[in-house]
mmCIF file of C-alpha atoms in Angstrom:
data_model
loop_
_atom_site.group_PDB
_atom_site.id
_atom_site.type_symbol
_atom_site.label_atom_id
_atom_site.label_comp_id
_atom_site.label_asym_id
_atom_site.label_seq_id
_atom_site.Cartn_x
_atom_site.Cartn_y
_atom_site.Cartn_z
ATOM 1 C CA MET X 221 117.228 92.933 100.742
ATOM 2 C CA SER X 222 113.808 92.999 100.383
ATOM 3 C CA ASN X 223 114.270 96.631 99.420
ATOM 4 C CA CYS X 224 116.875 95.622 96.786
ATOM 5 C CA ILE X 225 114.844 92.535 95.490
ATOM 6 C CA ALA X 226 111.638 94.942 95.233
ATOM 7 C CA LYS X 227 112.946 97.716 93.114
ATOM 8 C CA GLU X 228 114.750 95.422 90.592
ATOM 9 C CA LEU X 229 110.941 93.338 89.771
ATOM 10 C CA LEU X 230 109.516 96.774 90.012
ATOM 11 C CA LYS X 231 112.074 98.085 87.094
ATOM 12 C CA LYS X 232 110.995 94.850 85.303
ATOM 13 C CA GLY X 233 106.929 96.162 85.835
ATOM 14 C CA LYS X 234 106.072 93.080 87.917
ATOM 15 C CA THR X 235 103.876 94.399 91.044
ATOM 16 C CA VAL X 236 105.644 94.644 94.682
ATOM 17 C CA LEU X 237 103.297 95.079 97.728
ATOM 18 C CA TYR X 238 105.807 95.456 100.405
ATOM 19 C CA GLN X 239 103.947 95.803 103.966
ATOM 20 C CA THR X 240 104.539 94.756 107.514
ATOM 21 C CA ALA X 241 102.746 91.919 108.963
ATOM 22 C CA PRO X 242 100.674 93.388 111.601
ATOM 23 C CA VAL X 243 99.121 96.228 109.017
ATOM 24 C CA LEU X 244 98.795 93.980 106.169
ATOM 25 C CA LEU X 245 96.653 91.892 108.468
ATOM 26 C CA GLU X 246 94.942 94.186 109.747
ATOM 27 C CA SER X 247 94.203 95.716 105.736
ATOM 28 C CA VAL X 248 92.714 92.605 104.793
ATOM 29 C CA ILE X 249 90.225 92.053 107.703
ATOM 30 C CA ASP X 250 89.060 95.259 107.206
ATOM 31 C CA TYR X 251 88.364 94.695 103.658
ATOM 32 C CA LYS X 252 86.727 91.252 104.612
ATOM 33 C CA MET X 253 84.586 92.889 107.127
ATOM 34 C CA SER X 254 83.482 96.006 105.409
ATOM 35 C CA ARG X 255 80.223 95.699 103.736
ATOM 36 C CA GLU X 256 81.312 98.328 101.228
ATOM 37 C CA LYS X 257 84.065 96.826 99.327
ATOM 38 C CA ASN X 258 85.700 99.292 96.538
ATOM 39 C CA THR X 259 87.103 96.891 93.505
ATOM 40 C CA SER X 260 89.369 99.546 92.275
ATOM 41 C CA ASP X 261 90.958 99.420 95.930
ATOM 42 C CA ASN X 262 90.944 95.953 96.678
ATOM 43 C CA ILE X 263 93.600 94.996 98.759
ATOM 44 C CA TYR X 264 92.740 91.309 99.444
ATOM 45 C CA LYS X 265 93.121 91.147 95.612
ATOM 46 C CA SER X 266 96.465 92.289 95.359
ATOM 47 C CA VAL X 267 98.131 90.779 98.191
ATOM 48 C CA LEU X 268 97.249 87.581 96.701
ATOM 49 C CA GLU X 269 98.172 88.462 93.447
ATOM 50 C CA SER X 270 100.569 90.797 93.243
ATOM 51 C CA ASP X 271 104.189 89.335 91.887
ATOM 52 C CA LEU X 272 106.152 89.717 94.328
ATOM 53 C CA LEU X 273 104.402 90.428 98.296
ATOM 54 C CA ILE X 274 106.926 91.295 101.098
ATOM 55 C CA ILE X 275 105.556 90.562 104.745
ATOM 56 C CA ASP X 276 107.787 92.706 106.439
ATOM 57 C CA ASP X 277 108.269 92.417 110.505
ATOM 58 C CA LEU X 278 106.582 88.556 110.552
ATOM 59 C CA GLY X 279 106.321 88.223 114.615
ATOM 60 C CA THR X 280 105.404 91.544 115.578
ATOM 61 C CA GLU X 281 101.605 91.385 115.228
ATOM 62 C CA SER X 282 99.342 90.725 118.149
ATOM 63 C CA LEU X 283 98.111 87.180 117.069
ATOM 64 C CA ASN X 284 94.206 86.259 116.971
ATOM 65 C CA SER X 285 92.595 82.723 115.116
ATOM 66 C CA MET X 286 91.394 85.948 112.227
ATOM 67 C CA LYS X 287 95.026 86.723 111.740
ATOM 68 C CA LEU X 288 96.126 83.138 111.741
ATOM 69 C CA SER X 289 93.474 82.235 109.206
ATOM 70 C CA GLU X 290 93.908 85.155 106.693
ATOM 71 C CA LEU X 291 97.840 84.343 106.834
ATOM 72 C CA PHE X 292 97.333 81.085 106.459
ATOM 73 C CA THR X 293 95.114 81.719 103.248
ATOM 74 C CA ILE X 294 97.286 84.240 101.663
ATOM 75 C CA LEU X 295 100.550 82.128 101.839
ATOM 76 C CA ASN X 296 98.648 78.785 101.625
ATOM 77 C CA THR X 297 97.054 80.860 98.342
ATOM 78 C CA ARG X 298 100.274 82.498 97.126
ATOM 79 C CA ILE X 299 102.528 78.926 97.121
ATOM 80 C CA LEU X 300 99.423 76.710 95.525
ATOM 81 C CA ASN X 301 99.699 79.270 92.668
ATOM 82 C CA LEU X 302 95.775 78.947 93.779
ATOM 83 C CA ASN X 303 95.298 82.702 92.203
ATOM 84 C CA HIS X 304 96.230 81.097 88.827
ATOM 85 C CA ARG X 305 99.592 83.523 88.957
ATOM 86 C CA SER X 306 103.042 82.769 89.447
ATOM 87 C CA THR X 307 103.790 84.646 92.847
ATOM 88 C CA LYS X 308 106.630 85.100 94.632
ATOM 89 C CA THR X 309 106.823 85.955 98.714
ATOM 90 C CA ILE X 310 109.583 87.145 101.309
ATOM 91 C CA ILE X 311 109.133 86.658 104.631
ATOM 92 C CA SER X 312 111.256 88.861 106.830
ATOM 93 C CA THR X 313 111.230 88.292 110.107
ATOM 94 C CA ASN X 314 113.045 88.190 113.641
ATOM 95 C CA LEU X 315 112.236 85.026 114.954
ATOM 96 C CA ASN X 316 113.856 81.286 114.232
ATOM 97 C CA ILE X 317 111.922 78.375 112.357
ATOM 98 C CA ASN X 318 111.222 76.547 115.986
ATOM 99 C CA ASP X 319 109.515 80.446 116.965
ATOM 100 C CA ILE X 320 107.588 80.574 114.511
ATOM 101 C CA PHE X 321 106.579 76.630 115.107
ATOM 102 C CA HIS X 322 105.711 77.777 118.678
ATOM 103 C CA ASN X 323 103.857 81.045 117.285
ATOM 104 C CA TYR X 324 101.571 80.183 114.819
ATOM 105 C CA GLU X 325 99.867 76.924 113.661
ATOM 106 C CA GLU X 326 102.038 74.053 112.670
ATOM 107 C CA ARG X 327 99.725 74.175 108.704
ATOM 108 C CA ILE X 328 101.777 77.800 108.878
ATOM 109 C CA GLY X 329 105.229 76.903 110.267
ATOM 110 C CA SER X 330 105.716 73.838 108.119
ATOM 111 C CA ARG X 331 104.243 75.428 104.867
ATOM 112 C CA ILE X 332 107.227 78.392 105.949
ATOM 113 C CA ALA X 333 109.940 75.525 106.604
ATOM 114 C CA GLY X 334 108.456 73.297 103.629
ATOM 115 C CA TYR X 335 107.847 76.295 100.924
ATOM 116 C CA TYR X 336 110.928 78.936 101.812
ATOM 117 C CA ASP X 337 114.279 78.819 101.738
ATOM 118 C CA ILE X 338 115.445 80.126 104.976
ATOM 119 C CA TYR X 339 118.291 82.607 105.024
ATOM 120 C CA TYR X 340 119.437 83.947 108.073
ATOM 121 C CA PHE X 341 121.494 87.451 108.119
ATOM 122 C CA PHE X 342 124.058 88.201 110.699
ATOM 123 C CA GLY X 343 125.231 91.250 111.967
ATOM 124 C CA ASP X 344 124.752 94.931 112.911
ATOM 125 C CA ASP X 345 121.406 96.667 112.562
ATOM 126 C CA LEU X 346 122.144 99.224 110.413
ATOM 127 C CA ARG X 347 119.314 101.589 111.924
ATOM 128 C CA PHE X 348 121.463 102.107 114.864
ATOM 129 C CA LYS X 349 125.060 102.314 112.353
ATOM 130 C CA LYS X 350 123.148 105.527 110.962
ATOM 131 C CA LYS X 351 121.717 106.879 113.621
ATOM 132 C CA ASN X 352 125.550 107.204 115.371
ATOM 133 C CA LEU X 353 127.170 108.859 112.644
#
């Protein structure tokens, strides 16, 4: 579903960033910790300002206080339009809302529960179906 949405927005000339939660958070932290920040490759700016950010597999990252802080900043900046741009975010996860509150700080859980529409998808895993063809 996320890929289809991304494809349609790209056709309209919108910027889309699609990344797994572990890679996204590691990339942002690596960029922020780097002494030599290449302005042409500013992953942090792309994360905050892309028209659509798709965070895939939230809940598969190993958590620490730095990652929690960065995740909060990313979500909060995009939700409250602190980047002065109209931005949207899609989060895909196998966690239910209770797991999100349990695994993440309450302020992250409350933003996800309060500002996102939550959809549950059921059915067979397409990766298994492709494998059995």
